[in-house]
Amino acid sequence: MNRAIYDALETIYPAERILMRDAQLLPYESDALTAFNTKPGAVVIPLNEDEIIATVRLCHELDLPFVARGSGTSLSGGSLPIADGLVIGLNRLNRIKRLDPRQRIAVVEPGVVNLHISQAAQPYGLYYAPDPSSQSICTIGGNIAFNSGGAHCLKYGMTSNHVLGLKVVLADGAVTEFGGESLEGVGIGPDVIGLFIGSEGLFGIALEITVRLMPQPERYRTVLAAYDDLGCAGDAVSMVVASGLLPGAMEIMDRLAIKAAEASVNAGYPDAEALLIVELEGEAPQVEAEFEQLNGIIAESGAFETRVAQSEEERARIWKGRKSAFSAVGRLSPDYIVQDGVVPRSRLGEALLEINALKQNYGLDVANVFHAGDGNLHPLILYDGREPGALRKAEQLAGEILALCVALGGSITGEHGIGMEKRDYMPAMFSEEELDIMQALRRAIDPKEIANRGKMFPGGEAPALALQGMHPLEQQGVISRE
Amino acid sequence: MRHQIVSDDLRAPEMAEAVEKCVHCGFCLAACPTYNLLGEEMDSPRGRIYLMKNVLEENLPAAEAQPYIDRCLGCMACVPACPSGVEYGDLLVGYRALQEKQRQRPPLDALARKLICETLPYPRRFRLAALSGKLGKALLPVLPDAFASMLSLLPDKLPPARPLPAVLPAQGERRGKVALLLGCVQQVLAPEISHAAAQVLARNGVEVHMPRQQGCCGSILLHVGEEEQARDIARRNFGCIPADVDAIITTAAGCGSGMKDYELLFKGQADAARAAAFSHRVIDFSAYLARLGLRETTAGFSSQRRVVYQDACHLLHAQSHQSEPRALLNGIANLRLVEIADAGMCCGSAGTYNIDQPEIAAELSRRKVASILAAEPDLVVSGNIGCITQLRQEFARQNLTLPVAHIAEVLLQAAPA
Amino acid sequence: MTANTLRGTSEIQDCVRSNERVHVVGNGSKSALHPQSGGAALADVSALSGIVEYQPSEYTVTVRAGTPVAEIAAALAEQGQYLPFDPLLPDCATIGGTVASNLSGSRRYRYGGLRDFILGAAVVDGAGRAFRVGGKVVKNSAGFDLSKFLVGSLGQYAIMTELTFKVFPDVPRFRSLSFRYEQLDAALDAIATISGSAYELDALDLLPPPPANKGEQAQGWALMARLGGFAETLPQRAERFVESVKRETATMEVRELDEADELWNPLAGLRGAAVVKVVLSPRQVPALDAAIKRSQRRYGVGGNVAWVATDDLAALERALLDAGLRGLCLLGAVERPIIGAPVERQLSARVKQVLDPQRKLV
């Protein structure tokens, strides 16, 4: 990073909030996807929105690419730095500015941790619904960039469905606000909130976010059903859907995922080929009636064991196991790739069979964890990066799984986003013209392409997840991939 | 994470395994006190693992990483928070020991550290130092920072030394036979804790051995990377603690977790097996008593008390004792246990941390006290002298009169007449 | 205006390419959205009708933009499902027009509005390009979500040809209740209490007192609540709910309402030269209400939308500007459909620049 840039940053930040030493930069070179690492030129730590705005304007003026970063939990490399670019670390903007229990809204800064909103709302019997597995640490700013979901999306939607108002700084430095406190969000005029959310940091940075809070359900019924066949668990989901029930969550884990989760948090899961978690929530009389119906369905579905959480602690334990599953796979394998494909729910069984066949072809283990209610698959491809060619093999398998999802009429990402990891698969989902239009839109907002440069779109100047051979930048030693 | 750690250090395999298991998911960030305070990646467990990995791989000079590793409290809150099972302690303790050998400290720092290492683990020396410390306090304004922070922690007056008998017989039918570790700092600053613990155990039918020759367990030295000295000092206890006791009881969190790590500390040493056998018998006072079960219901307090239990990191995170002390306290009549926000966050004591990193320690104390006060307790109870001292000091600084007691003292106070 | 009845994507593309200005219309059910000015070519897409794909087990339905809402509702009802955003004008509107004007009905209170249920779309933009936005599965986060941007876009960025929605199983039975409050403040307190409670209502609308005749006592505000669920649990749920409302709020009277067709049509009975949708939060209701006391009005979705009928649009606009609110005129002869506080321009102007650089779509 050249002197002129440092001098310019110094007009905004005191020296201790400009990180430039090796020991300060190395820890920022990856997010939760360690397959990529790139050392940034500098990291700045703003404390308020004026500093963020000034930084973005400076980047625009100096053609300096930047990445906004919260807790760095992206599984798609969404917050991977740009070589010699700037990382804007937002986690000290972590104030809940206002929590209004009467209007059931919270106005927060982008660095607020997802779970902290629910904790602050808890005394009023309210909570913030989207619950990504990393909710204890991931920030709302990142949730907005990637339209994060979670286990409970089927009924109440993803991040986008819970944001009522936004103040943002666009990549060229323009500051704009949309929506407000109404449940209708923007309501009149195009839904710019919906467009901004999920734009993966390519449009700009959210400065202030108004989220809606929901009343905590009166009653939960969390059922754990064990199967000796993954297909049966999938069929059970179809039966639940066909019955007209609308559970808050339906999750499936296969043997490998169960093993990892069990080793991690002692969730007390039964020993099974597949586990199905179904959670009903709502008014007590209604939930109890639904529970009776659900029990009948589960009994018919061939579960060899059924457990029902008897207390809030037991419910929390069931969910802790599920939410730890990804990271817990670190116990089984030194390296893994998490996939995030979506298939139409009715084709879940087909997808699972095909993944099974693929993994045998490749000779790799795949653990399956998925949001069955949404048809959102998270196959975790296990590999040992120390073996020559193992990463490439795992990447190829990942690519085939994504192609399968698209072929079945689904999507290459349900909630993790394209980021770095899946950008080369965008053409599988979108036509050239569609990609051109998205690119044009990005350039209309960010003419210099400085905001999260190199993400989402195939090609570009940042390191690519090339399937054959080393990337030119890798050959030159500019970037490295583990 | 993949790594290229090449080291012939004995602990390298454990260090490498910790790095390998880390998947960089960031779940540890939420649990880390310094990350909560400083909000920078290099002050998080994940960031520190990454830094240590790079130093061990020789990609980064150790001196560059040092400030961030030094800031780690060693509270181990990240360990239970880690879904992939990274043994962060194995990496940190091994790394610190490795670096300490090669490290050049500035002269005053080195002197202060030497003073710590040569006094704290030795009750007699520490007592003398503490007494002379009163003199030092008068000089506080003119002393360098490293000394100032040390001295400010010393109490104004020391309690009189109270020797304990070598054996306290069990009352009534004997239900167990244990050795009680008296500790080093604790013996000087709060001898009443061991007295209370011994009496509570005896009342509950446990024969308590307290050999006079026993000394520090070495944990405090291990914590700062002084491995050799830690082993030497630990060996003294192997000899004097009877081999036939059911358990070796600790009343301080750091001692317990440190002794449980003897296996790794003595790895490759001639007396490794002996250290491991010793280590397996170590158990915290509250856990032992909760498992044994109190013989009689306690008389309890005459009027309702709201009590906050302050979790010591090395009990909660390093030894997973969350429920046992609470179960004991809940058994006391008229005692209402109230939980505080962020109970798992370190109070800033953390061994010698409050001496090494006084500013961070002070901020953590302030936050801890704020959470405690929000629960409006009449009494704060902990199972660890470090936390007790830290809280008492912060209460005093804020002119609060809230009492802080060791759980053994509360059990003794509430025992039937 | 020249009217062109367009039957397919290529005809729409031709229409856009061969005209300088194009105004899209479906069934024309919202008169205020079609101002008689400018000489734009009229692109009538009402013939672009029919259900393309409906798989009840997927909770998704894909329809052509000109499909009448009623047709979709009927097809879903056969499978026990519904559009949870509750399209506002189920008898006469097309689904495309409903999306373009973002008109959800009272039942959106339960699960969310239009923006929460749109999954994807096929469009023809102002440059005549035909392409897809969003996806066809219930969860998808690939690419920019332009499908949500279409919600409320009034046909000014792209013409929708096909739309995909998430649908839900419908509830078999309803119970509707009305609670009377003497003053607006008490009714709003009740809304806050009910909305923050664990009672899961299908709808919650507030009706102002009808104008009192001389000598008659004012009737107070009527807060209408609707419960939906299994027939066997409804009596118990209704009883618990009523008890709670009586206990927690200052209600003067509770009445059971007849589940008649028009009960939950928020526009029912609103008569005026113009009918306007206003977006607001419950906190903003008192100030607005004080300014529009003489208008017929109804506050929907727990006080998050106001439906206002007025003979004096200029006065309404002044009231909206004073309160920092925005309104969308649905019915009536108006100069421009959006009144009150201006809409966001920074981001939407850039979308316009990309999708309709020649500003053809009006």
PDB file of N, CA, C and O in Angstrom, chain A residues 166-196:
ATOM      1  N   LEU A 166     -33.365   0.869   5.677  1.00  0.00           N
ATOM      2  CA  LEU A 166     -31.912   0.800   5.493  1.00  0.00           C
ATOM      3  C   LEU A 166     -31.365   2.182   5.193  1.00  0.00           C
ATOM      4  O   LEU A 166     -31.972   2.951   4.445  1.00  0.00           O
ATOM      5  N   LYS A 167     -30.213   2.466   5.776  1.00  0.00           N
ATOM      6  CA  LYS A 167     -29.437   3.633   5.339  1.00  0.00           C
ATOM      7  C   LYS A 167     -28.131   3.048   4.833  1.00  0.00           C
ATOM      8  O   LYS A 167     -27.498   2.251   5.538  1.00  0.00           O
ATOM      9  N   VAL A 168     -27.743   3.396   3.615  1.00  0.00           N
ATOM     10  CA  VAL A 168     -26.541   2.790   3.038  1.00  0.00           C
ATOM     11  C   VAL A 168     -25.656   3.860   2.415  1.00  0.00           C
ATOM     12  O   VAL A 168     -26.118   4.951   2.053  1.00  0.00           O
ATOM     13  N   VAL A 169     -24.376   3.515   2.305  1.00  0.00           N
ATOM     14  CA  VAL A 169     -23.494   4.314   1.465  1.00  0.00           C
ATOM     15  C   VAL A 169     -23.186   3.457   0.244  1.00  0.00           C
ATOM     16  O   VAL A 169     -22.754   2.316   0.364  1.00  0.00           O
ATOM     17  N   LEU A 170     -23.499   3.985  -0.926  1.00  0.00           N
ATOM     18  CA  LEU A 170     -23.245   3.248  -2.153  1.00  0.00           C
ATOM     19  C   LEU A 170     -21.748   3.319  -2.475  1.00  0.00           C
ATOM     20  O   LEU A 170     -21.022   4.156  -1.935  1.00  0.00           O
ATOM     21  N   ALA A 171     -21.321   2.445  -3.382  1.00  0.00           N
ATOM     22  CA  ALA A 171     -19.890   2.299  -3.630  1.00  0.00           C
ATOM     23  C   ALA A 171     -19.234   3.578  -4.140  1.00  0.00           C
ATOM     24  O   ALA A 171     -18.030   3.765  -4.002  1.00  0.00           O
ATOM     25  N   ASP A 172     -20.021   4.477  -4.722  1.00  0.00           N
ATOM     26  CA  ASP A 172     -19.419   5.725  -5.197  1.00  0.00           C
ATOM     27  C   ASP A 172     -19.526   6.841  -4.163  1.00  0.00           C
ATOM     28  O   ASP A 172     -19.248   8.001  -4.460  1.00  0.00           O
ATOM     29  N   GLY A 173     -19.955   6.493  -2.973  1.00  0.00           N
ATOM     30  CA  GLY A 173     -19.974   7.461  -1.898  1.00  0.00           C
ATOM     31  C   GLY A 173     -21.317   8.132  -1.639  1.00  0.00           C
ATOM     32  O   GLY A 173     -21.476   8.854  -0.664  1.00  0.00           O
ATOM     33  N   ALA A 174     -22.302   7.879  -2.513  1.00  0.00           N
ATOM     34  CA  ALA A 174     -23.628   8.470  -2.288  1.00  0.00           C
ATOM     35  C   ALA A 174     -24.289   7.792  -1.096  1.00  0.00           C
ATOM     36  O   ALA A 174     -24.201   6.579  -0.936  1.00  0.00           O
ATOM     37  N   VAL A 175     -24.939   8.597  -0.264  1.00  0.00           N
ATOM     38  CA  VAL A 175     -25.624   8.051   0.900  1.00  0.00           C
ATOM     39  C   VAL A 175     -27.122   8.128   0.659  1.00  0.00           C
ATOM     40  O   VAL A 175     -27.625   9.156   0.203  1.00  0.00           O
ATOM     41  N   THR A 176     -27.816   7.029   0.894  1.00  0.00           N
ATOM     42  CA  THR A 176     -29.249   7.032   0.646  1.00  0.00           C
ATOM     43  C   THR A 176     -29.969   6.183   1.682  1.00  0.00           C
ATOM     44  O   THR A 176     -29.383   5.323   2.320  1.00  0.00           O
ATOM     45  N   GLU A 177     -31.265   6.482   1.857  1.00  0.00           N
ATOM     46  CA  GLU A 177     -32.066   5.756   2.842  1.00  0.00           C
ATOM     47  C   GLU A 177     -33.331   5.251   2.186  1.00  0.00           C
ATOM     48  O   GLU A 177     -33.899   5.932   1.336  1.00  0.00           O
ATOM     49  N   PHE A 178     -33.778   4.071   2.577  1.00  0.00           N
ATOM     50  CA  PHE A 178     -35.072   3.607   2.096  1.00  0.00           C
ATOM     51  C   PHE A 178     -35.828   2.828   3.153  1.00  0.00           C
ATOM     52  O   PHE A 178     -35.237   2.277   4.070  1.00  0.00           O
ATOM     53  N   GLY A 179     -37.149   2.782   2.953  1.00  0.00           N
ATOM     54  CA  GLY A 179     -37.986   2.093   3.928  1.00  0.00           C
ATOM     55  C   GLY A 179     -38.106   2.915   5.192  1.00  0.00           C
ATOM     56  O   GLY A 179     -37.816   4.105   5.217  1.00  0.00           O
ATOM     57  N   GLY A 180     -38.557   2.271   6.247  1.00  0.00           N
ATOM     58  CA  GLY A 180     -38.746   2.985   7.501  1.00  0.00           C
ATOM     59  C   GLY A 180     -39.107   2.001   8.579  1.00  0.00           C
ATOM     60  O   GLY A 180     -38.434   0.982   8.731  1.00  0.00           O
ATOM     61  N   GLU A 181     -40.207   2.284   9.275  1.00  0.00           N
ATOM     62  CA  GLU A 181     -40.592   1.414  10.381  1.00  0.00           C
ATOM     63  C   GLU A 181     -41.815   0.575  10.061  1.00  0.00           C
ATOM     64  O   GLU A 181     -42.207  -0.283  10.839  1.00  0.00           O
ATOM     65  N   SER A 182     -42.453   0.866   8.929  1.00  0.00           N
ATOM     66  CA  SER A 182     -43.667   0.118   8.604  1.00  0.00           C
ATOM     67  C   SER A 182     -43.329  -1.306   8.204  1.00  0.00           C
ATOM     68  O   SER A 182     -42.297  -1.566   7.595  1.00  0.00           O
ATOM     69  N   LEU A 183     -44.235  -2.220   8.538  1.00  0.00           N
ATOM     70  CA  LEU A 183     -44.070  -3.616   8.113  1.00  0.00           C
ATOM     71  C   LEU A 183     -44.017  -3.719   6.599  1.00  0.00           C
ATOM     72  O   LEU A 183     -43.504  -4.683   6.057  1.00  0.00           O
ATOM     73  N   GLU A 184     -44.543  -2.723   5.914  1.00  0.00           N
ATOM     74  CA  GLU A 184     -44.533  -2.747   4.458  1.00  0.00           C
ATOM     75  C   GLU A 184     -43.139  -2.432   3.890  1.00  0.00           C
ATOM     76  O   GLU A 184     -42.928  -2.560   2.697  1.00  0.00           O
ATOM     77  N   GLY A 185     -42.232  -1.989   4.725  1.00  0.00           N
ATOM     78  CA  GLY A 185     -40.891  -1.664   4.236  1.00  0.00           C
ATOM     79  C   GLY A 185     -40.949  -0.436   3.351  1.00  0.00           C
ATOM     80  O   GLY A 185     -41.494   0.591   3.745  1.00  0.00           O
ATOM     81  N   VAL A 186     -40.398  -0.536   2.136  1.00  0.00           N
ATOM     82  CA  VAL A 186     -40.473   0.589   1.206  1.00  0.00           C
ATOM     83  C   VAL A 186     -41.943   0.870   0.888  1.00  0.00           C
ATOM     84  O   VAL A 186     -42.387   2.006   0.890  1.00  0.00           O
ATOM     85  N   GLY A 187     -42.674  -0.185   0.610  1.00  0.00           N
ATOM     86  CA  GLY A 187     -44.134  -0.074   0.480  1.00  0.00           C
ATOM     87  C   GLY A 187     -44.603   0.568  -0.798  1.00  0.00           C
ATOM     88  O   GLY A 187     -45.371  -0.021  -1.550  1.00  0.00           O
ATOM     89  N   ILE A 188     -44.174   1.781  -1.066  1.00  0.00           N
ATOM     90  CA  ILE A 188     -44.574   2.490  -2.286  1.00  0.00           C
ATOM     91  C   ILE A 188     -43.315   2.884  -3.042  1.00  0.00           C
ATOM     92  O   ILE A 188     -42.423   3.505  -2.469  1.00  0.00           O
ATOM     93  N   GLY A 189     -43.256   2.501  -4.302  1.00  0.00           N
ATOM     94  CA  GLY A 189     -42.013   2.652  -5.072  1.00  0.00           C
ATOM     95  C   GLY A 189     -41.305   1.302  -5.047  1.00  0.00           C
ATOM     96  O   GLY A 189     -41.613   0.438  -4.226  1.00  0.00           O
ATOM     97  N   PRO A 190     -40.342   1.117  -5.976  1.00  0.00           N
ATOM     98  CA  PRO A 190     -39.688  -0.190  -6.073  1.00  0.00           C
ATOM     99  C   PRO A 190     -38.996  -0.594  -4.775  1.00  0.00           C
ATOM    100  O   PRO A 190     -38.493   0.260  -4.050  1.00  0.00           O
ATOM    101  N   ASP A 191     -39.005  -1.883  -4.510  1.00  0.00           N
ATOM    102  CA  ASP A 191     -38.458  -2.380  -3.253  1.00  0.00           C
ATOM    103  C   ASP A 191     -36.930  -2.407  -3.305  1.00  0.00           C
ATOM    104  O   ASP A 191     -36.308  -3.435  -3.526  1.00  0.00           O
ATOM    105  N   VAL A 192     -36.345  -1.249  -3.064  1.00  0.00           N
ATOM    106  CA  VAL A 192     -34.882  -1.129  -3.111  1.00  0.00           C
ATOM    107  C   VAL A 192     -34.211  -1.901  -1.974  1.00  0.00           C
ATOM    108  O   VAL A 192     -33.074  -2.332  -2.094  1.00  0.00           O
ATOM    109  N   ILE A 193     -34.934  -2.085  -0.873  1.00  0.00           N
ATOM    110  CA  ILE A 193     -34.373  -2.878   0.230  1.00  0.00           C
ATOM    111  C   ILE A 193     -34.096  -4.291  -0.278  1.00  0.00           C
ATOM    112  O   ILE A 193     -33.016  -4.845  -0.085  1.00  0.00           O
ATOM    113  N   GLY A 194     -35.103  -4.850  -0.961  1.00  0.00           N
ATOM    114  CA  GLY A 194     -34.973  -6.206  -1.483  1.00  0.00           C
ATOM    115  C   GLY A 194     -33.823  -6.332  -2.465  1.00  0.00           C
ATOM    116  O   GLY A 194     -33.161  -7.363  -2.536  1.00  0.00           O
ATOM    117  N   LEU A 195     -33.573  -5.271  -3.221  1.00  0.00           N
ATOM    118  CA  LEU A 195     -32.480  -5.292  -4.193  1.00  0.00           C
ATOM    119  C   LEU A 195     -31.112  -5.199  -3.495  1.00  0.00           C
ATOM    120  O   LEU A 195     -30.172  -5.884  -3.848  1.00  0.00           O
ATOM    121  N   PHE A 196     -31.054  -4.345  -2.487  1.00  0.00           N
ATOM    122  CA  PHE A 196     -29.759  -4.137  -1.803  1.00  0.00           C
ATOM    123  C   PHE A 196     -29.348  -5.383  -1.009  1.00  0.00           C
ATOM    124  O   PHE A 196     -28.182  -5.769  -1.003  1.00  0.00           O
TER     125      PHE A 196
END
